[in-house]
Amino acid sequence: MRLTMYTDFSLRVLIYLGTKEQGKLATIQEISDAYNISKNHLMKVTFELGKAGFIHTVRGRGGGIRLADLPENINIGTVVRKMEDDFHLVECFDMEHNRCPIAPVCGLRGVLGKALHAYLTVLDGYTLEDLLFNKEGLREILQPL
């Protein structure tokens, strides 16, 4: 299973925000600079993170973004499910577009389905707080003085 860059960037934004003092705002530019990621990409990501309820956005001068909840309440499996556009590991997972001639008798779909379930189950066992176990080290890298 491979996550899209979109989900990767989403997780990075949440990690960045998790390193900030609770309630402190960060700007998209700040995050863009920290990760060397396009600001335009991050604008799309933060919009979706806001729509999904993971972050709050504050508009206007002095505005920015911050976590909408405590890191221990943000489940990584939930984030991945909300941010990924599909989980079609192989063609037969997409019933509408499946053209594989062996799909009706093939065992691969079942095996990969179990693997995907196991993957998501592992992610469900972690929160953003778990990813921030070395918050000071992350701050040193992401928010240098």
JSON list of C-alpha atoms in Angstrom, two decimals:
[
{"chain": "A", "resi": 1, "resn": "MET", "atom": "CA", "xyz": [0.00, 0.00, 0.00]},
{"chain": "A", "resi": 2, "resn": "ARG", "atom": "CA", "xyz": [1.32, 3.39, -0.91]},
{"chain": "A", "resi": 3, "resn": "LEU", "atom": "CA", "xyz": [-0.13, 6.64, 0.32]},
{"chain": "A", "resi": 4, "resn": "THR", "atom": "CA", "xyz": [-0.61, 9.51, -2.08]},
{"chain": "A", "resi": 5, "resn": "MET", "atom": "CA", "xyz": [1.54, 12.62, -1.69]},
{"chain": "A", "resi": 6, "resn": "TYR", "atom": "CA", "xyz": [-1.66, 14.37, -0.67]},
{"chain": "A", "resi": 7, "resn": "THR", "atom": "CA", "xyz": [-2.07, 12.13, 2.37]},
{"chain": "A", "resi": 8, "resn": "ASP", "atom": "CA", "xyz": [1.65, 12.32, 3.12]},
{"chain": "A", "resi": 9, "resn": "PHE", "atom": "CA", "xyz": [1.46, 16.12, 3.10]},
{"chain": "A", "resi": 10, "resn": "SER", "atom": "CA", "xyz": [-1.69, 15.99, 5.25]},
{"chain": "A", "resi": 11, "resn": "LEU", "atom": "CA", "xyz": [0.10, 13.94, 7.89]},
{"chain": "A", "resi": 12, "resn": "ARG", "atom": "CA", "xyz": [3.10, 16.28, 7.74]},
{"chain": "A", "resi": 13, "resn": "VAL", "atom": "CA", "xyz": [0.85, 19.31, 8.30]},
{"chain": "A", "resi": 14, "resn": "LEU", "atom": "CA", "xyz": [-0.71, 17.62, 11.32]},
{"chain": "A", "resi": 15, "resn": "ILE", "atom": "CA", "xyz": [2.72, 16.70, 12.69]},
{"chain": "A", "resi": 16, "resn": "TYR", "atom": "CA", "xyz": [3.90, 20.28, 12.24]},
{"chain": "A", "resi": 17, "resn": "LEU", "atom": "CA", "xyz": [0.84, 21.65, 13.99]},
{"chain": "A", "resi": 18, "resn": "GLY", "atom": "CA", "xyz": [1.27, 19.08, 16.74]},
{"chain": "A", "resi": 19, "resn": "THR", "atom": "CA", "xyz": [4.71, 20.48, 17.52]},
{"chain": "A", "resi": 20, "resn": "LYS", "atom": "CA", "xyz": [3.28, 23.95, 18.11]},
{"chain": "A", "resi": 21, "resn": "GLU", "atom": "CA", "xyz": [2.21, 25.01, 21.58]},
{"chain": "A", "resi": 22, "resn": "GLN", "atom": "CA", "xyz": [-1.47, 24.23, 22.05]},
{"chain": "A", "resi": 23, "resn": "GLY", "atom": "CA", "xyz": [-3.63, 26.87, 20.38]},
{"chain": "A", "resi": 24, "resn": "LYS", "atom": "CA", "xyz": [-0.74, 28.61, 18.60]},
{"chain": "A", "resi": 25, "resn": "LEU", "atom": "CA", "xyz": [-1.29, 29.35, 14.93]},
{"chain": "A", "resi": 26, "resn": "ALA", "atom": "CA", "xyz": [1.00, 28.36, 12.07]},
{"chain": "A", "resi": 27, "resn": "THR", "atom": "CA", "xyz": [0.94, 29.70, 8.55]},
{"chain": "A", "resi": 28, "resn": "ILE", "atom": "CA", "xyz": [0.92, 27.66, 5.38]},
{"chain": "A", "resi": 29, "resn": "GLN", "atom": "CA", "xyz": [4.09, 29.50, 4.34]},
{"chain": "A", "resi": 30, "resn": "GLU", "atom": "CA", "xyz": [5.79, 28.42, 7.57]},
{"chain": "A", "resi": 31, "resn": "ILE", "atom": "CA", "xyz": [4.89, 24.79, 6.93]},
{"chain": "A", "resi": 32, "resn": "SER", "atom": "CA", "xyz": [5.86, 25.07, 3.27]},
{"chain": "A", "resi": 33, "resn": "ASP", "atom": "CA", "xyz": [9.28, 26.39, 4.26]},
{"chain": "A", "resi": 34, "resn": "ALA", "atom": "CA", "xyz": [9.79, 23.73, 6.94]},
{"chain": "A", "resi": 35, "resn": "TYR", "atom": "CA", "xyz": [9.13, 20.82, 4.57]},
{"chain": "A", "resi": 36, "resn": "ASN", "atom": "CA", "xyz": [10.17, 22.48, 1.30]},
{"chain": "A", "resi": 37, "resn": "ILE", "atom": "CA", "xyz": [6.74, 21.73, -0.14]},
{"chain": "A", "resi": 38, "resn": "SER", "atom": "CA", "xyz": [4.81, 23.90, -2.58]},
{"chain": "A", "resi": 39, "resn": "LYS", "atom": "CA", "xyz": [2.59, 26.42, -0.81]},
{"chain": "A", "resi": 40, "resn": "ASN", "atom": "CA", "xyz": [-0.11, 25.79, -3.43]},
{"chain": "A", "resi": 41, "resn": "HIS", "atom": "CA", "xyz": [-0.17, 22.08, -2.61]},
{"chain": "A", "resi": 42, "resn": "LEU", "atom": "CA", "xyz": [-0.41, 22.85, 1.09]},
{"chain": "A", "resi": 43, "resn": "MET", "atom": "CA", "xyz": [-3.29, 25.27, 0.54]},
{"chain": "A", "resi": 44, "resn": "LYS", "atom": "CA", "xyz": [-5.32, 22.44, -1.00]},
{"chain": "A", "resi": 45, "resn": "VAL", "atom": "CA", "xyz": [-4.30, 20.02, 1.75]},
{"chain": "A", "resi": 46, "resn": "THR", "atom": "CA", "xyz": [-5.15, 22.44, 4.56]},
{"chain": "A", "resi": 47, "resn": "PHE", "atom": "CA", "xyz": [-8.51, 23.23, 2.97]},
{"chain": "A", "resi": 48, "resn": "GLU", "atom": "CA", "xyz": [-9.40, 19.52, 3.02]},
{"chain": "A", "resi": 49, "resn": "LEU", "atom": "CA", "xyz": [-8.01, 19.03, 6.54]},
{"chain": "A", "resi": 50, "resn": "GLY", "atom": "CA", "xyz": [-10.26, 21.89, 7.64]},
{"chain": "A", "resi": 51, "resn": "LYS", "atom": "CA", "xyz": [-13.31, 20.44, 5.87]},
{"chain": "A", "resi": 52, "resn": "ALA", "atom": "CA", "xyz": [-12.61, 17.08, 7.54]},
{"chain": "A", "resi": 53, "resn": "GLY", "atom": "CA", "xyz": [-12.45, 18.75, 10.95]},
{"chain": "A", "resi": 54, "resn": "PHE", "atom": "CA", "xyz": [-8.79, 18.05, 11.74]},
{"chain": "A", "resi": 55, "resn": "ILE", "atom": "CA", "xyz": [-7.70, 21.69, 11.77]},
{"chain": "A", "resi": 56, "resn": "HIS", "atom": "CA", "xyz": [-9.20, 25.12, 12.39]},
{"chain": "A", "resi": 57, "resn": "THR", "atom": "CA", "xyz": [-8.39, 27.98, 10.09]},
{"chain": "A", "resi": 58, "resn": "VAL", "atom": "CA", "xyz": [-8.29, 31.60, 11.17]},
{"chain": "A", "resi": 59, "resn": "ARG", "atom": "CA", "xyz": [-8.61, 34.06, 8.30]},
{"chain": "A", "resi": 60, "resn": "GLY", "atom": "CA", "xyz": [-7.20, 37.50, 7.95]},
{"chain": "A", "resi": 61, "resn": "ARG", "atom": "CA", "xyz": [-4.15, 39.31, 9.16]},
{"chain": "A", "resi": 62, "resn": "GLY", "atom": "CA", "xyz": [-2.47, 37.34, 11.91]},
{"chain": "A", "resi": 63, "resn": "GLY", "atom": "CA", "xyz": [-4.45, 34.28, 10.90]},
{"chain": "A", "resi": 64, "resn": "GLY", "atom": "CA", "xyz": [-3.26, 30.76, 10.32]},
{"chain": "A", "resi": 65, "resn": "ILE", "atom": "CA", "xyz": [-4.11, 27.19, 11.16]},
{"chain": "A", "resi": 66, "resn": "ARG", "atom": "CA", "xyz": [-4.05, 25.02, 14.27]},
{"chain": "A", "resi": 67, "resn": "LEU", "atom": "CA", "xyz": [-5.19, 21.59, 15.32]},
{"chain": "A", "resi": 68, "resn": "ALA", "atom": "CA", "xyz": [-8.93, 21.30, 15.91]},
{"chain": "A", "resi": 69, "resn": "ASP", "atom": "CA", "xyz": [-8.41, 18.76, 18.69]},
{"chain": "A", "resi": 70, "resn": "LEU", "atom": "CA", "xyz": [-5.72, 17.44, 20.97]},
{"chain": "A", "resi": 71, "resn": "PRO", "atom": "CA", "xyz": [-3.14, 15.23, 19.22]},
{"chain": "A", "resi": 72, "resn": "GLU", "atom": "CA", "xyz": [-4.22, 12.22, 21.28]},
{"chain": "A", "resi": 73, "resn": "ASN", "atom": "CA", "xyz": [-7.72, 12.53, 19.79]},
{"chain": "A", "resi": 74, "resn": "ILE", "atom": "CA", "xyz": [-6.61, 12.58, 16.14]},
{"chain": "A", "resi": 75, "resn": "ASN", "atom": "CA", "xyz": [-6.53, 9.02, 14.86]},
{"chain": "A", "resi": 76, "resn": "ILE", "atom": "CA", "xyz": [-4.09, 8.30, 12.03]},
{"chain": "A", "resi": 77, "resn": "GLY", "atom": "CA", "xyz": [-6.32, 5.65, 10.43]},
{"chain": "A", "resi": 78, "resn": "THR", "atom": "CA", "xyz": [-9.16, 8.15, 10.30]},
{"chain": "A", "resi": 79, "resn": "VAL", "atom": "CA", "xyz": [-6.92, 10.79, 8.73]},
{"chain": "A", "resi": 80, "resn": "VAL", "atom": "CA", "xyz": [-5.71, 8.37, 6.06]},
{"chain": "A", "resi": 81, "resn": "ARG", "atom": "CA", "xyz": [-9.24, 7.22, 5.24]},
{"chain": "A", "resi": 82, "resn": "LYS", "atom": "CA", "xyz": [-10.46, 10.83, 4.89]},
{"chain": "A", "resi": 83, "resn": "MET", "atom": "CA", "xyz": [-7.51, 12.06, 2.84]},
{"chain": "A", "resi": 84, "resn": "GLU", "atom": "CA", "xyz": [-6.95, 9.15, 0.44]},
{"chain": "A", "resi": 85, "resn": "ASP", "atom": "CA", "xyz": [-9.11, 9.34, -2.65]},
{"chain": "A", "resi": 86, "resn": "ASP", "atom": "CA", "xyz": [-9.41, 5.59, -3.12]},
{"chain": "A", "resi": 87, "resn": "PHE", "atom": "CA", "xyz": [-8.10, 2.30, -1.87]},
{"chain": "A", "resi": 88, "resn": "HIS", "atom": "CA", "xyz": [-8.17, 0.46, -5.20]},
{"chain": "A", "resi": 89, "resn": "LEU", "atom": "CA", "xyz": [-4.99, -1.54, -4.80]},
{"chain": "A", "resi": 90, "resn": "VAL", "atom": "CA", "xyz": [-5.70, -3.40, -8.01]},
{"chain": "A", "resi": 91, "resn": "GLU", "atom": "CA", "xyz": [-8.22, -3.02, -10.81]},
{"chain": "A", "resi": 92, "resn": "CYS", "atom": "CA", "xyz": [-10.75, -5.47, -9.37]},
{"chain": "A", "resi": 93, "resn": "PHE", "atom": "CA", "xyz": [-11.22, -3.30, -6.25]},
{"chain": "A", "resi": 94, "resn": "ASP", "atom": "CA", "xyz": [-12.98, -0.77, -8.52]},
{"chain": "A", "resi": 95, "resn": "MET", "atom": "CA", "xyz": [-16.12, -2.65, -9.52]},
{"chain": "A", "resi": 96, "resn": "GLU", "atom": "CA", "xyz": [-17.25, 0.11, -11.87]},
{"chain": "A", "resi": 97, "resn": "HIS", "atom": "CA", "xyz": [-14.07, 0.03, -13.97]},
{"chain": "A", "resi": 98, "resn": "ASN", "atom": "CA", "xyz": [-12.93, -3.55, -13.46]},
{"chain": "A", "resi": 99, "resn": "ARG", "atom": "CA", "xyz": [-12.07, -5.22, -16.77]},
{"chain": "A", "resi": 100, "resn": "CYS", "atom": "CA", "xyz": [-9.91, -8.03, -15.41]},
{"chain": "A", "resi": 101, "resn": "PRO", "atom": "CA", "xyz": [-11.09, -11.27, -17.05]},
{"chain": "A", "resi": 102, "resn": "ILE", "atom": "CA", "xyz": [-10.10, -13.50, -14.11]},
{"chain": "A", "resi": 103, "resn": "ALA", "atom": "CA", "xyz": [-11.77, -11.38, -11.40]},
{"chain": "A", "resi": 104, "resn": "PRO", "atom": "CA", "xyz": [-14.71, -13.77, -10.88]},
{"chain": "A", "resi": 105, "resn": "VAL", "atom": "CA", "xyz": [-12.42, -16.71, -10.03]},
{"chain": "A", "resi": 106, "resn": "CYS", "atom": "CA", "xyz": [-9.26, -15.02, -8.74]},
{"chain": "A", "resi": 107, "resn": "GLY", "atom": "CA", "xyz": [-8.18, -15.14, -5.10]},
{"chain": "A", "resi": 108, "resn": "LEU", "atom": "CA", "xyz": [-5.95, -12.07, -5.27]},
{"chain": "A", "resi": 109, "resn": "ARG", "atom": "CA", "xyz": [-8.71, -9.59, -4.43]},
{"chain": "A", "resi": 110, "resn": "GLY", "atom": "CA", "xyz": [-9.50, -11.40, -1.17]},
{"chain": "A", "resi": 111, "resn": "VAL", "atom": "CA", "xyz": [-5.84, -11.57, -0.13]},
{"chain": "A", "resi": 112, "resn": "LEU", "atom": "CA", "xyz": [-5.22, -7.91, -0.91]},
{"chain": "A", "resi": 113, "resn": "GLY", "atom": "CA", "xyz": [-8.48, -6.96, 0.80]},
{"chain": "A", "resi": 114, "resn": "LYS", "atom": "CA", "xyz": [-7.26, -8.64, 3.99]},
{"chain": "A", "resi": 115, "resn": "ALA", "atom": "CA", "xyz": [-3.89, -6.92, 3.65]},
{"chain": "A", "resi": 116, "resn": "LEU", "atom": "CA", "xyz": [-5.58, -3.52, 3.24]},
{"chain": "A", "resi": 117, "resn": "HIS", "atom": "CA", "xyz": [-7.76, -4.21, 6.26]},
{"chain": "A", "resi": 118, "resn": "ALA", "atom": "CA", "xyz": [-4.68, -5.14, 8.33]},
{"chain": "A", "resi": 119, "resn": "TYR", "atom": "CA", "xyz": [-2.87, -2.00, 7.14]},
{"chain": "A", "resi": 120, "resn": "LEU", "atom": "CA", "xyz": [-5.73, 0.26, 8.17]},
{"chain": "A", "resi": 121, "resn": "THR", "atom": "CA", "xyz": [-6.16, -1.60, 11.45]},
{"chain": "A", "resi": 122, "resn": "VAL", "atom": "CA", "xyz": [-2.52, -0.86, 12.33]},
{"chain": "A", "resi": 123, "resn": "LEU", "atom": "CA", "xyz": [-3.02, 2.83, 11.49]},
{"chain": "A", "resi": 124, "resn": "ASP", "atom": "CA", "xyz": [-6.16, 2.85, 13.65]},
{"chain": "A", "resi": 125, "resn": "GLY", "atom": "CA", "xyz": [-3.97, 1.93, 16.61]},
{"chain": "A", "resi": 126, "resn": "TYR", "atom": "CA", "xyz": [-2.05, 5.23, 16.46]},
{"chain": "A", "resi": 127, "resn": "THR", "atom": "CA", "xyz": [-2.85, 8.86, 17.13]},
{"chain": "A", "resi": 128, "resn": "LEU", "atom": "CA", "xyz": [-1.06, 12.04, 16.19]},
{"chain": "A", "resi": 129, "resn": "GLU", "atom": "CA", "xyz": [0.31, 12.09, 19.74]},
{"chain": "A", "resi": 130, "resn": "ASP", "atom": "CA", "xyz": [2.11, 8.79, 19.03]},
{"chain": "A", "resi": 131, "resn": "LEU", "atom": "CA", "xyz": [3.86, 10.42, 16.06]},
{"chain": "A", "resi": 132, "resn": "LEU", "atom": "CA", "xyz": [5.00, 13.29, 18.27]},
{"chain": "A", "resi": 133, "resn": "PHE", "atom": "CA", "xyz": [6.94, 11.13, 20.75]},
{"chain": "A", "resi": 134, "resn": "ASN", "atom": "CA", "xyz": [10.05, 13.23, 19.99]},
{"chain": "A", "resi": 135, "resn": "LYS", "atom": "CA", "xyz": [8.33, 16.62, 19.90]},
{"chain": "A", "resi": 136, "resn": "GLU", "atom": "CA", "xyz": [11.46, 18.56, 20.86]},
{"chain": "A", "resi": 137, "resn": "GLY", "atom": "CA", "xyz": [13.50, 16.93, 18.09]},
{"chain": "A", "resi": 138, "resn": "LEU", "atom": "CA", "xyz": [10.75, 17.67, 15.59]},
{"chain": "A", "resi": 139, "resn": "ARG", "atom": "CA", "xyz": [10.58, 21.31, 16.75]},
{"chain": "A", "resi": 140, "resn": "GLU", "atom": "CA", "xyz": [14.33, 21.70, 16.32]},
{"chain": "A", "resi": 141, "resn": "ILE", "atom": "CA", "xyz": [14.10, 20.54, 12.71]},
{"chain": "A", "resi": 142, "resn": "LEU", "atom": "CA", "xyz": [10.78, 22.10, 11.71]},
{"chain": "A", "resi": 143, "resn": "GLN", "atom": "CA", "xyz": [10.89, 25.36, 13.65]},
{"chain": "A", "resi": 144, "resn": "PRO", "atom": "CA", "xyz": [14.53, 26.40, 13.97]},
{"chain": "A", "resi": 145, "resn": "LEU", "atom": "CA", "xyz": [15.18, 29.65, 15.81]}
]
